[in-house]
PDB file of C-alpha atoms in Angstrom:
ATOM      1  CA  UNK A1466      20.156  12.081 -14.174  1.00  0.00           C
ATOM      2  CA  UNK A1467      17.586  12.530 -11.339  1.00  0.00           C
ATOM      3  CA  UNK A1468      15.562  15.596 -13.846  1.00  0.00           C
ATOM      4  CA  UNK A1469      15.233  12.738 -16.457  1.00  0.00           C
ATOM      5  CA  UNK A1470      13.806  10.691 -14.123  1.00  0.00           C
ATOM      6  CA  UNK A1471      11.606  12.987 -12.157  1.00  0.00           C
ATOM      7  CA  UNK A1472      10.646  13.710 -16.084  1.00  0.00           C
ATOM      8  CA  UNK A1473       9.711  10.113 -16.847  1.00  0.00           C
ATOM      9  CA  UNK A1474       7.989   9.875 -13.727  1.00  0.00           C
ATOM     10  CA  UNK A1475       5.693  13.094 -14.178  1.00  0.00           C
ATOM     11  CA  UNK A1476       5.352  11.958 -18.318  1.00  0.00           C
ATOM     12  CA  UNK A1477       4.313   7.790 -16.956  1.00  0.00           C
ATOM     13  CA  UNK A1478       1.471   9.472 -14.390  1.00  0.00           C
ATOM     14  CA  UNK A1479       0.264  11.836 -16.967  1.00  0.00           C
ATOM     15  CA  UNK A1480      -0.161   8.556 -19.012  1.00  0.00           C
ATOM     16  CA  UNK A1481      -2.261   6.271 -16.354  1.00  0.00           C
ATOM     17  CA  UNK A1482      -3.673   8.965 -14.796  1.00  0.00           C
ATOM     18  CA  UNK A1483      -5.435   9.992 -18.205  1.00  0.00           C
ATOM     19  CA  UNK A1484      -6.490   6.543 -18.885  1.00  0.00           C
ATOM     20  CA  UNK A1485      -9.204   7.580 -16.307  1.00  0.00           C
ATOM     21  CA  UNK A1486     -12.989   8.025 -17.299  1.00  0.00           C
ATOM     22  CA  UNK A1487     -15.217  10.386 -15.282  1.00  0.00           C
ATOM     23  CA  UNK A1488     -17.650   7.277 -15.327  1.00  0.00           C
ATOM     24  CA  UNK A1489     -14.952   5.460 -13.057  1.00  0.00           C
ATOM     25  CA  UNK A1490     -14.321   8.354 -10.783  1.00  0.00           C
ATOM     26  CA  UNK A1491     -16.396   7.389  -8.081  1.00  0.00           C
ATOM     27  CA  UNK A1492     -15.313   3.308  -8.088  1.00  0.00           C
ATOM     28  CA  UNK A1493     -11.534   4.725  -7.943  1.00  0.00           C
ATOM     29  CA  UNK A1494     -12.880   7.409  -5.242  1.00  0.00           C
ATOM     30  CA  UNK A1495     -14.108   3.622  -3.061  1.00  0.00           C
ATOM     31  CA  UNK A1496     -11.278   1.658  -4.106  1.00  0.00           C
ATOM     32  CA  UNK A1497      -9.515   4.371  -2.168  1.00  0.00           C
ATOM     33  CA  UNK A1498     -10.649   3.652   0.440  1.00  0.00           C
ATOM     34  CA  UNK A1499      -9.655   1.303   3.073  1.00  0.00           C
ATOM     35  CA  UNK A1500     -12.804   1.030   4.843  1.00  0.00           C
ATOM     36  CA  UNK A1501     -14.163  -0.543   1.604  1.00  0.00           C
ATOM     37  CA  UNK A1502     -11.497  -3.424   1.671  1.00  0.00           C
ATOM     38  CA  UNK A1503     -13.281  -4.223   5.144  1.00  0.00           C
ATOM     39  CA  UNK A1504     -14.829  -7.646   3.852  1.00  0.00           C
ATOM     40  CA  UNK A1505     -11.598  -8.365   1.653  1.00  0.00           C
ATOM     41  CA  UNK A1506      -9.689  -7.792   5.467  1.00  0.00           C
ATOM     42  CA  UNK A1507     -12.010 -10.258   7.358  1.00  0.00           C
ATOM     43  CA  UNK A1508     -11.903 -12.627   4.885  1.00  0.00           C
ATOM     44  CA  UNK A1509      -8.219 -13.103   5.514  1.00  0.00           C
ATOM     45  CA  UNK A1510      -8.343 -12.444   9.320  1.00  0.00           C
ATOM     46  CA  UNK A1511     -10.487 -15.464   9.051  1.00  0.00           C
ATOM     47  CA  UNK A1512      -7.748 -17.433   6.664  1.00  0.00           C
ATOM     48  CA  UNK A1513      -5.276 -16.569   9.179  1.00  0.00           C
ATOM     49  CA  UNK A1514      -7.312 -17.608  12.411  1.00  0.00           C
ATOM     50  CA  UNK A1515      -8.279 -20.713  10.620  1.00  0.00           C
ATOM     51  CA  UNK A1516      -4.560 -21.990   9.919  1.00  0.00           C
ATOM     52  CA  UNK A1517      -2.132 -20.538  13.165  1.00  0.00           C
ATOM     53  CA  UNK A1518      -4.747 -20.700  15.793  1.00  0.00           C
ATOM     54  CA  UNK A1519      -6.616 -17.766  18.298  1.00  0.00           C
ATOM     55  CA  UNK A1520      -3.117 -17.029  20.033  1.00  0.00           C
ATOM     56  CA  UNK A1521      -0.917 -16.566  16.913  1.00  0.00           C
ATOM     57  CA  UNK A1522      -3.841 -14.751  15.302  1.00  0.00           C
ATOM     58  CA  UNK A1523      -4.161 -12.294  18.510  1.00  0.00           C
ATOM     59  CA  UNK A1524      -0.027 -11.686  18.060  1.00  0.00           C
ATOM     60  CA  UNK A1525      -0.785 -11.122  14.334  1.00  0.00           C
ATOM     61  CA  UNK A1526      -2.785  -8.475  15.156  1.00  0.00           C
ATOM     62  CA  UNK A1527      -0.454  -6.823  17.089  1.00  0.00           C
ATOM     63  CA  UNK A1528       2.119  -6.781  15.266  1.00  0.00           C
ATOM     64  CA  UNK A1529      -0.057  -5.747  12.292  1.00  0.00           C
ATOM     65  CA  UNK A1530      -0.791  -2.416  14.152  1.00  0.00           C
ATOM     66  CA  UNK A1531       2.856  -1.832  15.045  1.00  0.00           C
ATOM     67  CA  UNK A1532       3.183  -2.257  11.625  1.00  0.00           C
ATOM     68  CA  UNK A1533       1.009  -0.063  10.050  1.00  0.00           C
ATOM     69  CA  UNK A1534       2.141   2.494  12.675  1.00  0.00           C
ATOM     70  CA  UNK A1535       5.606   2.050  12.082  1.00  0.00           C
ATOM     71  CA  UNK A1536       4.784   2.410   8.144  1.00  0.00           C
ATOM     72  CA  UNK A1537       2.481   5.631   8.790  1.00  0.00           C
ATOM     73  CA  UNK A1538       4.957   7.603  10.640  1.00  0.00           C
ATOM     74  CA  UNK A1539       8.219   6.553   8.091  1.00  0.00           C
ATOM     75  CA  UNK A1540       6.143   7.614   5.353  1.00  0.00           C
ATOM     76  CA  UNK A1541       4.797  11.026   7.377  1.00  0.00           C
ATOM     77  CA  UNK A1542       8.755  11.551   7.738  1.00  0.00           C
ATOM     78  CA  UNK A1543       9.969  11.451   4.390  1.00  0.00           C
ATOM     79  CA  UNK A1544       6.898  13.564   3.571  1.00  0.00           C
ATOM     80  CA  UNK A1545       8.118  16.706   5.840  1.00  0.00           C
ATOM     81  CA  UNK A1546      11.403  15.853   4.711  1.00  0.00           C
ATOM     82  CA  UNK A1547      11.425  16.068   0.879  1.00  0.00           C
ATOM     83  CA  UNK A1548       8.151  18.046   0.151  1.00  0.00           C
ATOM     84  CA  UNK A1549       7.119  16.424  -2.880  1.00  0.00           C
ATOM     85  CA  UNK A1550       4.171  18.371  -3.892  1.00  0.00           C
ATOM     86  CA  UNK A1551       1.278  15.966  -5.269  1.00  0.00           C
ATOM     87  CA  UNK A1552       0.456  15.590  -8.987  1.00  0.00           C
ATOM     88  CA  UNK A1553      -2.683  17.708  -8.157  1.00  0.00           C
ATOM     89  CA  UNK A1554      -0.776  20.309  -6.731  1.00  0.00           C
ATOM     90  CA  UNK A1555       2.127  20.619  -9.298  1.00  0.00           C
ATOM     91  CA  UNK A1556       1.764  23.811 -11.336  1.00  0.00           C
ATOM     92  CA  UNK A1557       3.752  22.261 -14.098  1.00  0.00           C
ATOM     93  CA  UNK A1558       0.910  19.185 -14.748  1.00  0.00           C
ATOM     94  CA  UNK A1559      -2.060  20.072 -13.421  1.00  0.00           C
ATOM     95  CA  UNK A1560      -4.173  21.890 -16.139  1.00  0.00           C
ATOM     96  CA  UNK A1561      -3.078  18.647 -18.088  1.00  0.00           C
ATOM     97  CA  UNK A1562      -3.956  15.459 -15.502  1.00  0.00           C
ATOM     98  CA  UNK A1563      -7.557  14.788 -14.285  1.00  0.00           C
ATOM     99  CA  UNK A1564      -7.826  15.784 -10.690  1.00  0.00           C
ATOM    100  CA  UNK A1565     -10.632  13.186  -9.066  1.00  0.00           C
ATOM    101  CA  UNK A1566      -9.105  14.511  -5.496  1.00  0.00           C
ATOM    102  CA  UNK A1567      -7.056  16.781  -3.497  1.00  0.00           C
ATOM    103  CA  UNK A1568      -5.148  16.811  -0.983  1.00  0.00           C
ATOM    104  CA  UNK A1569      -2.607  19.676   0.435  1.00  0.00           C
ATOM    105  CA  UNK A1570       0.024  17.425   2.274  1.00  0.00           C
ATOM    106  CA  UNK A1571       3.338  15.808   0.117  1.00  0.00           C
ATOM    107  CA  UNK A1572       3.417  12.823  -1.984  1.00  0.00           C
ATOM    108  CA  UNK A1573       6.864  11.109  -1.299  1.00  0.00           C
ATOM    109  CA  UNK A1574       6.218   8.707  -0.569  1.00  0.00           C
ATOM    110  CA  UNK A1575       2.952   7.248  -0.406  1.00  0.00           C
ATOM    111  CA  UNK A1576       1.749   5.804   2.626  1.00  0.00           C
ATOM    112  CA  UNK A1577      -1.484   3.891   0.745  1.00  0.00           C
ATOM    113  CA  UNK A1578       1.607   2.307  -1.197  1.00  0.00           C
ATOM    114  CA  UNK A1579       3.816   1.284   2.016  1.00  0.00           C
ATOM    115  CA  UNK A1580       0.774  -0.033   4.183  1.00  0.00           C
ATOM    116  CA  UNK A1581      -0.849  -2.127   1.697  1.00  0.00           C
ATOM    117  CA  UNK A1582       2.363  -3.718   0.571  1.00  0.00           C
ATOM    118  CA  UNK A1583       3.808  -4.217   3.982  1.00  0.00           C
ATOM    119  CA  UNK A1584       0.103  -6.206   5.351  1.00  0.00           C
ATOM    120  CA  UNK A1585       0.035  -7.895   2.124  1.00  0.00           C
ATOM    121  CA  UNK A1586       3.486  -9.172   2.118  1.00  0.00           C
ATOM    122  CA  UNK A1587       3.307  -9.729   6.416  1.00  0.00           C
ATOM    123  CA  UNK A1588       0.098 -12.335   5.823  1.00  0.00           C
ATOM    124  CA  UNK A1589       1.513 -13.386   2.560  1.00  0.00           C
ATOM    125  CA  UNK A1590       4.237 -14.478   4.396  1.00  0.00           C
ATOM    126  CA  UNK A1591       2.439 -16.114   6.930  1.00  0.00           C
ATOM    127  CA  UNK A1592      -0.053 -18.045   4.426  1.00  0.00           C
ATOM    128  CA  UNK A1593       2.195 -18.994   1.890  1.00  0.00           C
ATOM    129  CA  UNK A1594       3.015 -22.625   3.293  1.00  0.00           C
ATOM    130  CA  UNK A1595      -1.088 -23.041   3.705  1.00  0.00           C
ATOM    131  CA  UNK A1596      -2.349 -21.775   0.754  1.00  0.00           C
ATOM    132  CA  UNK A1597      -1.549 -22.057  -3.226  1.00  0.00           C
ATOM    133  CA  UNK A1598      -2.796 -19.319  -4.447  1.00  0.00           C
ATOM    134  CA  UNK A1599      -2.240 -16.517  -1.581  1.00  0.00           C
ATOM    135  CA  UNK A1600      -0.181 -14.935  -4.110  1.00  0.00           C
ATOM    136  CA  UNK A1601      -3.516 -13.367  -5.338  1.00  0.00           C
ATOM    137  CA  UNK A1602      -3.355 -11.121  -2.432  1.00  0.00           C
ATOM    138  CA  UNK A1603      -0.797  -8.525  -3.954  1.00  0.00           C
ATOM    139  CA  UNK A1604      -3.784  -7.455  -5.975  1.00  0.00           C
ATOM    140  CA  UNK A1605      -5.087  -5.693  -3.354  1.00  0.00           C
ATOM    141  CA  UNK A1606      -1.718  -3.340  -3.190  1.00  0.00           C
ATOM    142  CA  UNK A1607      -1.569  -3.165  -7.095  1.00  0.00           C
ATOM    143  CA  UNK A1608      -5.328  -1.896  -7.260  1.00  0.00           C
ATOM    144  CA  UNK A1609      -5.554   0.106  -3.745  1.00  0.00           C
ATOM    145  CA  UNK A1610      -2.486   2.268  -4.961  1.00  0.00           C
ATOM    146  CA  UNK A1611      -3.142   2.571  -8.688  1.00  0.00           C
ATOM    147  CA  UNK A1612      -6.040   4.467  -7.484  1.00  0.00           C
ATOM    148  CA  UNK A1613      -3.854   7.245  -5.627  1.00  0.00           C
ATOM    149  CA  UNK A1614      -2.638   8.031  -8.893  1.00  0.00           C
ATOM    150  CA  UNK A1615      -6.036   7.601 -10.896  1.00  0.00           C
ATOM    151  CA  UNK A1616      -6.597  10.225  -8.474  1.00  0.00           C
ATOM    152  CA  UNK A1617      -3.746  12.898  -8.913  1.00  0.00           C
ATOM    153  CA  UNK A1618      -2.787  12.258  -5.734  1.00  0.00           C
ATOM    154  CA  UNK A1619       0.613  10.201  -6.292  1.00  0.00           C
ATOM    155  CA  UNK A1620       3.429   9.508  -8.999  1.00  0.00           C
ATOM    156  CA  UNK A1621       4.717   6.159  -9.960  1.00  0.00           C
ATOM    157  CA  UNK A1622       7.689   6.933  -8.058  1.00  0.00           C
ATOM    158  CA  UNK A1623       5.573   7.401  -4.927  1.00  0.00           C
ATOM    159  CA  UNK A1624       3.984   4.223  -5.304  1.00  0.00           C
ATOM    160  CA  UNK A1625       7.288   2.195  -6.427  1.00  0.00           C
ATOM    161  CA  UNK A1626       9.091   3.295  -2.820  1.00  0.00           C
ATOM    162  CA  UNK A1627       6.152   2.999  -0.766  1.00  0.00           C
ATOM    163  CA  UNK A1628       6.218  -0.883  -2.386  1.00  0.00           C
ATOM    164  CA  UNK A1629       9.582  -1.075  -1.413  1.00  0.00           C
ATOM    165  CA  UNK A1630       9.900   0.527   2.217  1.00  0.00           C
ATOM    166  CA  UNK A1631       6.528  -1.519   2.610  1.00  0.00           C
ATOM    167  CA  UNK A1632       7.631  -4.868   1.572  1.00  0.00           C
ATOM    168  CA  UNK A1633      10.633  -4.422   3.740  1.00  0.00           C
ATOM    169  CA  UNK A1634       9.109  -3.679   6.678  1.00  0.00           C
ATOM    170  CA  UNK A1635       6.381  -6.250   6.380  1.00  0.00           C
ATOM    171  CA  UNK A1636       9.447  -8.954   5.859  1.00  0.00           C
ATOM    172  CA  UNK A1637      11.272  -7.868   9.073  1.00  0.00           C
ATOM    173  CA  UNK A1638       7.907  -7.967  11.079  1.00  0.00           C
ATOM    174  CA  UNK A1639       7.558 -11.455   9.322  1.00  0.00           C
ATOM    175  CA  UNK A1640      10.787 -12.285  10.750  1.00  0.00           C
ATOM    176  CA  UNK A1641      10.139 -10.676  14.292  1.00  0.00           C
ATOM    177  CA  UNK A1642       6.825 -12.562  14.299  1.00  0.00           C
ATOM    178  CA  UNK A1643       8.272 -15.812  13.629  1.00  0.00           C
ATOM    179  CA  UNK A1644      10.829 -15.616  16.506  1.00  0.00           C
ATOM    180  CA  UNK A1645       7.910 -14.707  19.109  1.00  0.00           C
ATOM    181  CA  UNK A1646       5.534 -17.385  17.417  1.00  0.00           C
ATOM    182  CA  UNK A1647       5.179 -20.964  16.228  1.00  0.00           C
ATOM    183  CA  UNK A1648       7.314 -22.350  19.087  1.00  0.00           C
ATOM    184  CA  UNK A1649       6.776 -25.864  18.140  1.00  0.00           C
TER     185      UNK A1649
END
């Protein structure tokens, strides 16, 4: 049961990784990364201020980090613990995928995955009851970790648990952040 899956997942990123175009390359190469997504970021540190005030916008931030940190080093363990090698390091597809990057650590799970998904859903969370259309946001997610495997770097799989481990955590800081926040 688990080869038939690992199969569907290697024959799904051979799929949508060779929808890629080398005239794309370098747009998926920025998408990748987060420094890019600065203005996108601001733009909803500034939705955030506007609604829960300076204080509740200085504990967002904090608990942000913690988690972002918290997601970073879960991922980095089940890395060193299962030793997925990347799609761009797999001997069995990789004179068949496009390789845009490389990278030499593991790919289970992906970390791009499980941060964007957990901030997304955290400030989702938090904007839902101001805004209509916050739902909008998970784009960023779907697009920031659709590049990782435009890239060879990641397999559907990676991307799927790094969703789920990342929407978890970002409900449970949610929840944390509530009960230290919004007193009134």
């Amino acid at each position: 049961m688990l080869d038939k899956l690992i199969d569907l997942d290697k024959q799904v990123f051979v799929f949508l990784n060779g929808l890629g175009s080398d005239n794309f390359d370098s747009l998926w190469l920025s998408i990748t990364k987060q420094v890019y997504w600065t203005p996108f970021f601001l733009f909803i540190f500034y939705l955030l201020q506007k609604k829960i005030g300076w204080k509740n916008f200085v504990f967002y931030l904090i608990f942000m980090t913690v988690l972002i940190l918290l997601c970073d080093q879960t991922t980095n363990i089940f890395k060193e613990y299962f030793q997925r090698l990347r799609p761009c390091n797999n001997e069995e597809i990789k004179s068949i995928i496009r390789i845009v990057k490389t990278s030499d650590t593991y790919s289970f799970f992906s970390g791009h995955a499980a941060n964007s998904m957990a901030s997304t859903f955290f400030s989702f969370m938090i904007l839902k009851k101001y805004y209509n259309h916050v739902y909008v946001l998970f784009l960023f997610p779907l697009i920031f970790a659709y590049s990782r495997i435009y890239l060879g770097l990641h397999f559907p799989s990676d991307i799927l648990i790094g969703y789920l481990v990342g929407a978890i955590f970002g409900y449970l800081c949610f929840k944390i952040f509530l009960k230290y926040t919004f007193k009134n």
